[in-house]
Short mmCIF file of C-alpha atoms in Angstrom, two decimals:
data_model
loop_
_atom_site.label_atom_id
_atom_site.label_comp_id
_atom_site.label_asym_id
_atom_site.label_seq_id
_atom_site.Cartn_x
_atom_site.Cartn_y
_atom_site.Cartn_z
CA UNK W 1 82.97 14.01 -6.02
CA UNK W 2 82.05 14.93 -9.60
CA UNK W 3 80.37 11.63 -10.69
CA UNK W 4 78.40 12.15 -7.09
CA UNK W 5 77.61 15.61 -8.85
CA UNK W 6 76.35 13.90 -11.85
CA UNK W 7 74.40 11.43 -10.67
CA UNK W 8 72.45 13.67 -8.67
CA UNK W 9 72.49 15.73 -11.36
CA UNK W 10 70.99 12.70 -13.53
CA UNK W 11 68.39 11.36 -11.15
CA UNK W 12 64.92 12.57 -11.82
CA UNK W 13 63.11 14.70 -9.43
CA UNK W 14 60.37 12.54 -8.09
CA UNK W 15 57.32 14.87 -7.48
CA UNK W 16 54.39 14.48 -5.17
CA UNK W 17 51.43 13.74 -7.25
CA UNK W 18 48.99 16.69 -6.62
CA UNK W 19 46.95 15.68 -3.89
CA UNK W 20 42.68 15.95 -4.74
CA UNK W 21 41.35 18.57 -2.31
CA UNK W 22 39.74 17.11 1.11
CA UNK W 23 36.75 17.80 1.72
CA UNK W 24 35.31 17.09 5.21
CA UNK W 25 31.80 15.81 5.40
CA UNK W 26 31.72 16.56 9.11
CA UNK W 27 31.50 20.40 8.34
CA UNK W 28 29.04 20.03 5.18
CA UNK W 29 25.23 19.99 5.48
CA UNK W 30 23.40 17.89 4.05
CA UNK W 31 22.31 19.72 1.16
CA UNK W 32 25.70 20.32 0.71
CA UNK W 33 26.38 16.63 0.96
CA UNK W 34 23.89 15.21 -1.71
CA UNK W 35 24.62 18.20 -4.02
CA UNK W 36 28.34 16.66 -4.36
CA UNK W 37 27.40 13.60 -4.32
CA UNK W 38 25.10 14.26 -7.76
CA UNK W 39 28.51 16.06 -9.05
CA UNK W 40 30.48 12.81 -8.48
CA UNK W 41 27.81 10.54 -9.92
CA UNK W 42 27.28 12.85 -12.91
CA UNK W 43 31.64 13.19 -13.93
CA UNK W 44 31.44 9.11 -13.18
CA UNK W 45 28.55 8.67 -16.05
CA UNK W 46 29.71 11.38 -18.19
CA UNK W 47 30.37 10.45 -22.02
CA UNK W 48 27.56 7.92 -21.20
CA UNK W 49 24.82 9.73 -23.74
CA UNK W 50 24.80 6.61 -25.87
CA UNK W 51 24.65 3.89 -23.32
CA UNK W 52 22.09 5.78 -21.06
CA UNK W 53 19.74 5.77 -24.26
CA UNK W 54 19.90 1.92 -24.78
CA UNK W 55 18.92 1.52 -20.94
CA UNK W 56 15.91 3.95 -20.73
CA UNK W 57 14.86 1.94 -24.19
CA UNK W 58 14.96 -1.48 -22.42
CA UNK W 59 13.38 -0.07 -19.09
CA UNK W 60 10.79 1.11 -21.15
CA UNK W 61 10.32 -2.14 -23.35
CA UNK W 62 10.18 -4.19 -20.24
CA UNK W 63 7.64 -1.86 -18.33
CA UNK W 64 5.49 -2.25 -21.31
CA UNK W 65 5.51 -5.78 -21.75
CA UNK W 66 4.89 -6.40 -18.34
CA UNK W 67 2.48 -4.33 -18.07
CA UNK W 68 0.42 -6.37 -20.87
CA UNK W 69 1.31 -9.04 -18.88
CA UNK W 70 -0.29 -8.23 -15.54
CA UNK W 71 -3.41 -6.86 -17.13
CA UNK W 72 -4.17 -10.28 -18.91
CA UNK W 73 -3.37 -12.02 -15.63
CA UNK W 74 -5.55 -10.31 -14.01
CA UNK W 75 -8.35 -10.17 -16.22
CA UNK W 76 -7.84 -14.07 -16.66
CA UNK W 77 -7.34 -15.25 -13.20
CA UNK W 78 -8.05 -12.61 -11.14
CA UNK W 79 -8.33 -14.63 -7.64
CA UNK W 80 -4.55 -15.76 -8.18
CA UNK W 81 -3.29 -12.25 -9.14
CA UNK W 82 -4.77 -10.36 -6.44
CA UNK W 83 -3.59 -13.09 -3.98
CA UNK W 84 0.43 -12.38 -5.46
CA UNK W 85 0.23 -9.17 -5.32
CA UNK W 86 -1.17 -9.09 -1.79
CA UNK W 87 1.85 -11.25 -0.79
CA UNK W 88 4.09 -9.12 -2.46
CA UNK W 89 2.88 -6.01 -0.84
CA UNK W 90 2.74 -7.74 2.64
CA UNK W 91 6.38 -8.74 1.56
CA UNK W 92 8.23 -6.40 -0.43
CA UNK W 93 8.29 -3.26 2.02
CA UNK W 94 10.05 -6.17 4.33
CA UNK W 95 13.10 -6.36 2.09
CA UNK W 96 13.53 -2.55 1.90
CA UNK W 97 12.57 -1.75 5.45
CA UNK W 98 15.61 -3.92 6.71
CA UNK W 99 17.80 -3.06 4.35
CA UNK W 100 16.99 0.99 4.60
CA UNK W 101 16.97 0.55 8.69
CA UNK W 102 13.37 2.02 8.53
CA UNK W 103 12.54 0.58 12.16
CA UNK W 104 9.68 2.50 12.87
CA UNK W 105 8.05 1.55 9.54
CA UNK W 106 8.48 -2.04 10.70
CA UNK W 107 7.43 -2.21 14.21
CA UNK W 108 4.13 -1.08 12.80
CA UNK W 109 3.96 -3.50 9.55
CA UNK W 110 4.93 -6.27 12.84
CA UNK W 111 1.85 -5.35 14.80
CA UNK W 112 -0.19 -5.22 11.48
CA UNK W 113 1.16 -8.82 10.57
CA UNK W 114 0.44 -10.36 13.97
CA UNK W 115 -2.56 -8.65 14.58
CA UNK W 116 -4.13 -9.30 11.06
CA UNK W 117 -2.88 -13.25 11.34
CA UNK W 118 -4.75 -13.88 13.95
CA UNK W 119 -7.91 -12.32 12.40
CA UNK W 120 -7.66 -14.20 9.26
CA UNK W 121 -6.97 -17.63 11.35
CA UNK W 122 -10.04 -16.88 13.04
CA UNK W 123 -11.72 -16.23 9.86
CA UNK W 124 -10.77 -19.27 8.43
CA UNK W 125 -11.58 -21.56 10.85
CA UNK W 126 -15.03 -24.05 10.14
CA UNK W 127 -17.08 -23.71 12.37
CA UNK W 128 -17.04 -19.90 12.16
CA UNK W 129 -17.41 -18.79 16.01
CA UNK W 130 -20.54 -16.29 15.73
CA UNK W 131 -18.22 -13.63 17.16
CA UNK W 132 -15.80 -13.50 14.70
CA UNK W 133 -17.07 -11.81 11.77
CA UNK W 134 -17.90 -8.59 14.24
CA UNK W 135 -14.36 -9.14 15.90
CA UNK W 136 -12.71 -9.31 11.71
CA UNK W 137 -15.16 -6.08 10.83
CA UNK W 138 -14.03 -4.26 13.88
CA UNK W 139 -10.33 -4.84 13.21
CA UNK W 140 -10.54 -3.62 9.70
CA UNK W 141 -12.86 -0.90 10.13
CA UNK W 142 -10.70 0.26 12.90
CA UNK W 143 -7.04 0.32 10.36
CA UNK W 144 -10.03 1.74 7.63
CA UNK W 145 -10.22 4.55 9.61
CA UNK W 146 -6.51 4.97 10.88
CA UNK W 147 -5.52 5.16 7.31
CA UNK W 148 -8.39 7.59 6.26
CA UNK W 149 -6.79 9.90 8.84
CA UNK W 150 -3.04 9.48 8.19
CA UNK W 151 -3.91 10.06 4.54
CA UNK W 152 -6.20 13.18 5.46
CA UNK W 153 -2.84 14.87 7.53
CA UNK W 154 -0.32 14.06 5.02
CA UNK W 155 -2.34 15.37 2.74
CA UNK W 156 -2.83 19.11 4.52
CA UNK W 157 0.75 18.50 5.38
CA UNK W 158 2.30 18.38 2.01
CA UNK W 159 -0.22 21.29 1.07
CA UNK W 160 0.83 23.33 3.91
CA UNK W 161 4.49 22.73 3.20
CA UNK W 162 4.08 23.76 -0.43
CA UNK W 163 1.84 26.95 0.64
CA UNK W 164 4.65 28.16 2.72
CA UNK W 165 3.17 27.82 6.15
CA UNK W 166 5.41 25.41 7.58
CA UNK W 167 7.80 29.44 7.74
CA UNK W 168 4.84 30.70 10.33
CA UNK W 169 5.83 27.79 12.79
CA UNK W 170 9.71 27.92 12.15
CA UNK W 171 9.24 24.23 10.75
CA UNK W 172 12.05 23.11 7.85
CA UNK W 173 10.63 22.35 4.73
CA UNK W 174 11.58 19.20 4.65
CA UNK W 175 11.07 17.80 7.70
CA UNK W 176 7.19 19.50 7.01
CA UNK W 177 7.12 17.36 3.31
CA UNK W 178 8.52 14.23 4.93
CA UNK W 179 6.12 14.05 7.70
CA UNK W 180 3.27 14.73 4.97
CA UNK W 181 4.42 12.10 2.36
CA UNK W 182 5.62 9.69 5.28
CA UNK W 183 1.99 9.98 6.21
CA UNK W 184 0.32 9.68 3.10
CA UNK W 185 2.18 6.43 2.12
CA UNK W 186 1.22 4.93 6.04
CA UNK W 187 -2.76 5.86 5.29
CA UNK W 188 -2.89 4.46 1.67
CA UNK W 189 -0.64 1.75 2.11
CA UNK W 190 -2.38 0.08 5.47
CA UNK W 191 -5.64 1.52 3.65
CA UNK W 192 -5.11 -1.26 0.72
CA UNK W 193 -3.74 -3.72 2.52
CA UNK W 194 -6.66 -3.64 5.16
CA UNK W 195 -9.31 -3.62 2.47
CA UNK W 196 -7.68 -6.34 0.63
CA UNK W 197 -7.55 -8.78 3.80
CA UNK W 198 -11.21 -7.74 5.16
CA UNK W 199 -12.02 -9.02 1.01
CA UNK W 200 -10.15 -12.62 1.79
CA UNK W 201 -11.63 -12.64 5.54
CA UNK W 202 -15.37 -11.57 4.22
CA UNK W 203 -14.87 -14.81 1.26
CA UNK W 204 -14.06 -17.01 3.38
CA UNK W 205 -16.37 -15.84 6.35
CA UNK W 206 -19.77 -15.74 4.11
CA UNK W 207 -18.85 -18.96 2.13
CA UNK W 208 -18.58 -21.22 5.44
CA UNK W 209 -21.62 -19.81 7.21
CA UNK W 210 -23.60 -20.46 4.19
CA UNK W 211 -25.81 -17.74 2.96
CA UNK W 212 -23.45 -16.42 0.31
CA UNK W 213 -21.39 -18.66 -2.44
CA UNK W 214 -19.15 -16.58 -4.44
CA UNK W 215 -20.36 -18.75 -7.81
CA UNK W 216 -24.04 -20.65 -7.64
CA UNK W 217 -26.81 -20.60 -4.94
CA UNK W 218 -26.09 -20.38 -1.20
CA UNK W 219 -26.36 -23.80 0.73
CA UNK W 220 -28.66 -22.17 3.37
CA UNK W 221 -31.85 -20.32 3.20
CA UNK W 222 -32.36 -16.86 4.70
CA UNK W 223 -34.46 -15.79 7.54
CA UNK W 224 -36.12 -13.01 8.13
CA UNK W 225 -34.60 -12.00 11.28
CA UNK W 226 -31.07 -13.28 10.47
CA UNK W 227 -28.73 -11.26 9.33
CA UNK W 228 -26.82 -13.41 6.20
CA UNK W 229 -23.10 -11.72 7.15
CA UNK W 230 -22.60 -13.13 10.28
CA UNK W 231 -25.33 -15.42 11.04
CA UNK W 232 -26.91 -14.07 13.83
CA UNK W 233 -30.43 -12.85 14.98
CA UNK W 234 -31.35 -9.21 14.17
CA UNK W 235 -32.72 -8.10 17.36
CA UNK W 236 -33.61 -4.40 16.75
CA UNK W 237 -36.52 -3.63 14.11
CA UNK W 238 -36.01 -1.68 11.24
CA UNK W 239 -38.10 1.46 13.00
CA UNK W 240 -36.59 1.14 16.33
CA UNK W 241 -33.72 2.80 17.25
CA UNK W 242 -30.32 0.88 18.85
CA UNK W 243 -27.90 1.98 21.08
CA UNK W 244 -25.16 0.07 19.51
CA UNK W 245 -26.80 -0.03 16.53
CA UNK W 246 -29.40 -0.28 14.01
CA UNK W 247 -31.07 -3.11 11.95
CA UNK W 248 -30.03 -2.02 8.16
CA UNK W 249 -32.72 -2.74 4.83
CA UNK W 250 -31.39 -3.18 1.75
CA UNK W 251 -33.46 -2.34 -2.21
CA UNK W 252 -33.93 -6.06 -2.36
CA UNK W 253 -36.27 -6.25 1.71
CA UNK W 254 -33.11 -8.38 3.19
CA UNK W 255 -32.30 -6.75 6.48
CA UNK W 256 -28.87 -7.07 8.43
CA UNK W 257 -27.01 -5.49 11.41
CA UNK W 258 -25.62 -1.77 9.78
CA UNK W 259 -22.28 -2.69 11.23
CA UNK W 260 -22.41 -5.84 9.31
CA UNK W 261 -23.49 -4.69 5.75
CA UNK W 262 -21.34 -1.63 6.31
CA UNK W 263 -18.09 -3.60 6.80
CA UNK W 264 -19.63 -6.44 3.62
CA UNK W 265 -19.81 -3.26 1.44
CA UNK W 266 -16.92 -0.54 2.59
CA UNK W 267 -14.42 -2.71 4.42
CA UNK W 268 -14.81 -5.90 2.25
CA UNK W 269 -14.95 -4.30 -1.19
CA UNK W 270 -18.29 -5.91 -1.99
CA UNK W 271 -21.06 -3.93 -3.89
CA UNK W 272 -24.23 -7.09 -3.78
CA UNK W 273 -26.37 -8.14 -1.41
CA UNK W 274 -24.31 -10.25 0.83
CA UNK W 275 -27.30 -13.45 0.09
CA UNK W 276 -29.14 -12.35 -3.65
CA UNK W 277 -26.52 -10.89 -5.05
CA UNK W 278 -28.33 -7.87 -6.31
CA UNK W 279 -26.56 -4.79 -6.35
CA UNK W 280 -26.35 -2.47 -3.23
CA UNK W 281 -26.82 1.38 -2.97
CA UNK W 282 -23.51 2.85 -1.62
CA UNK W 283 -24.60 5.89 -1.66
CA UNK W 284 -27.15 5.50 1.23
CA UNK W 285 -24.41 4.19 3.14
CA UNK W 286 -21.37 6.09 2.78
CA UNK W 287 -20.76 8.85 5.10
CA UNK W 288 -16.87 10.17 3.91
CA UNK W 289 -15.24 10.13 0.63
CA UNK W 290 -12.65 7.60 1.35
CA UNK W 291 -15.40 5.11 1.68
CA UNK W 292 -17.10 6.05 -1.53
CA UNK W 293 -15.79 2.81 -3.93
CA UNK W 294 -16.14 4.78 -7.36
CA UNK W 295 -14.07 3.93 -10.65
CA UNK W 296 -10.81 7.00 -9.32
CA UNK W 297 -10.80 5.51 -6.13
CA UNK W 298 -10.07 2.22 -7.88
CA UNK W 299 -7.56 3.32 -9.91
CA UNK W 300 -5.60 4.54 -7.39
CA UNK W 301 -5.27 2.04 -5.48
CA UNK W 302 -4.61 -0.46 -8.33
CA UNK W 303 -1.24 2.12 -9.16
CA UNK W 304 -0.49 1.81 -5.38
CA UNK W 305 -0.77 -2.03 -5.65
CA UNK W 306 1.55 -1.76 -8.80
CA UNK W 307 3.91 0.93 -7.10
CA UNK W 308 4.62 -1.16 -4.15
CA UNK W 309 4.58 -4.64 -5.68
CA UNK W 310 5.49 -5.46 -9.17
CA UNK W 311 7.61 -1.88 -9.73
CA UNK W 312 10.41 -3.51 -7.69
CA UNK W 313 10.26 -6.80 -10.24
CA UNK W 314 10.28 -4.47 -12.94
CA UNK W 315 13.27 -2.89 -12.45
CA UNK W 316 15.16 -6.35 -10.91
CA UNK W 317 13.97 -7.62 -14.41
CA UNK W 318 16.00 -4.60 -16.11
CA UNK W 319 18.59 -4.46 -13.81
CA UNK W 320 19.41 -8.49 -14.96
CA UNK W 321 19.30 -7.33 -18.45
CA UNK W 322 21.36 -4.36 -18.10
CA UNK W 323 23.72 -6.69 -16.45
CA UNK W 324 23.71 -9.65 -19.02
CA UNK W 325 24.64 -6.50 -21.67
CA UNK W 326 27.33 -4.92 -19.55
CA UNK W 327 25.19 -1.95 -19.18
CA UNK W 328 26.15 0.34 -16.10
#
């Protein structure tokens, strides 16, 4: 018995390991859950300051080099740059949509892609149907107006939230801000996509009709009563009020259907006459600020293209470099 008691004394007492505080995520609000995740991430990366500085330097270097390469590519080979950028803008959101389960955006993207693919198919056929140019410009003008509406609504929703007006309607600030950001992104994204696809369709159709050539002289001579954009006869006289549309004359004295020349210049991003390439006075046909293709607006569109199309590529390259160097 004495030996047994001694053995019991000698045996180490095994204490239960300290249990970490268990938090029920079902009882936490969304804001508390986000704060908890941020705290865990901070603890995980504590003491890695030098590594973080190295990663930031790598990111900045890659960003600068990528910007130089993209600018040079755009200046030297603008056509291939625009096509690759447009393809990436079309495909990159699809990847993130499926990965993040954004089914609403996926459904809208799918409808836009199906209809735009059909329009692009019609615009690239030879011989070109006489009704195709109007169909093309009607579709892209509709996208243009919808994107304008979404952009304005999104901007107003963001301003509405920042001024605190959402409290009068008992709307949560997070919900109204999310609505504003999503609407603004939809407007800018589909606005850029529509204008880029319209530009491609405009080049194909005008080259097929023969009154326009990207480089060189047109293959057909233009009659006084023919629209160089769609190739159809102009019925409404200049001084006559049309039921659906009027006839529009440029400063070079060439006449067009008003709908065609507005689609050519505003939607298709062309700033010259479709026949003689004389500069078009856009101020005469612009009716709202969204249509003004001034320098600042072009910069905004280029920034959005870079953000959607090339920023994921830059981040992927940075992640690859960090992984190869063992940085986390």
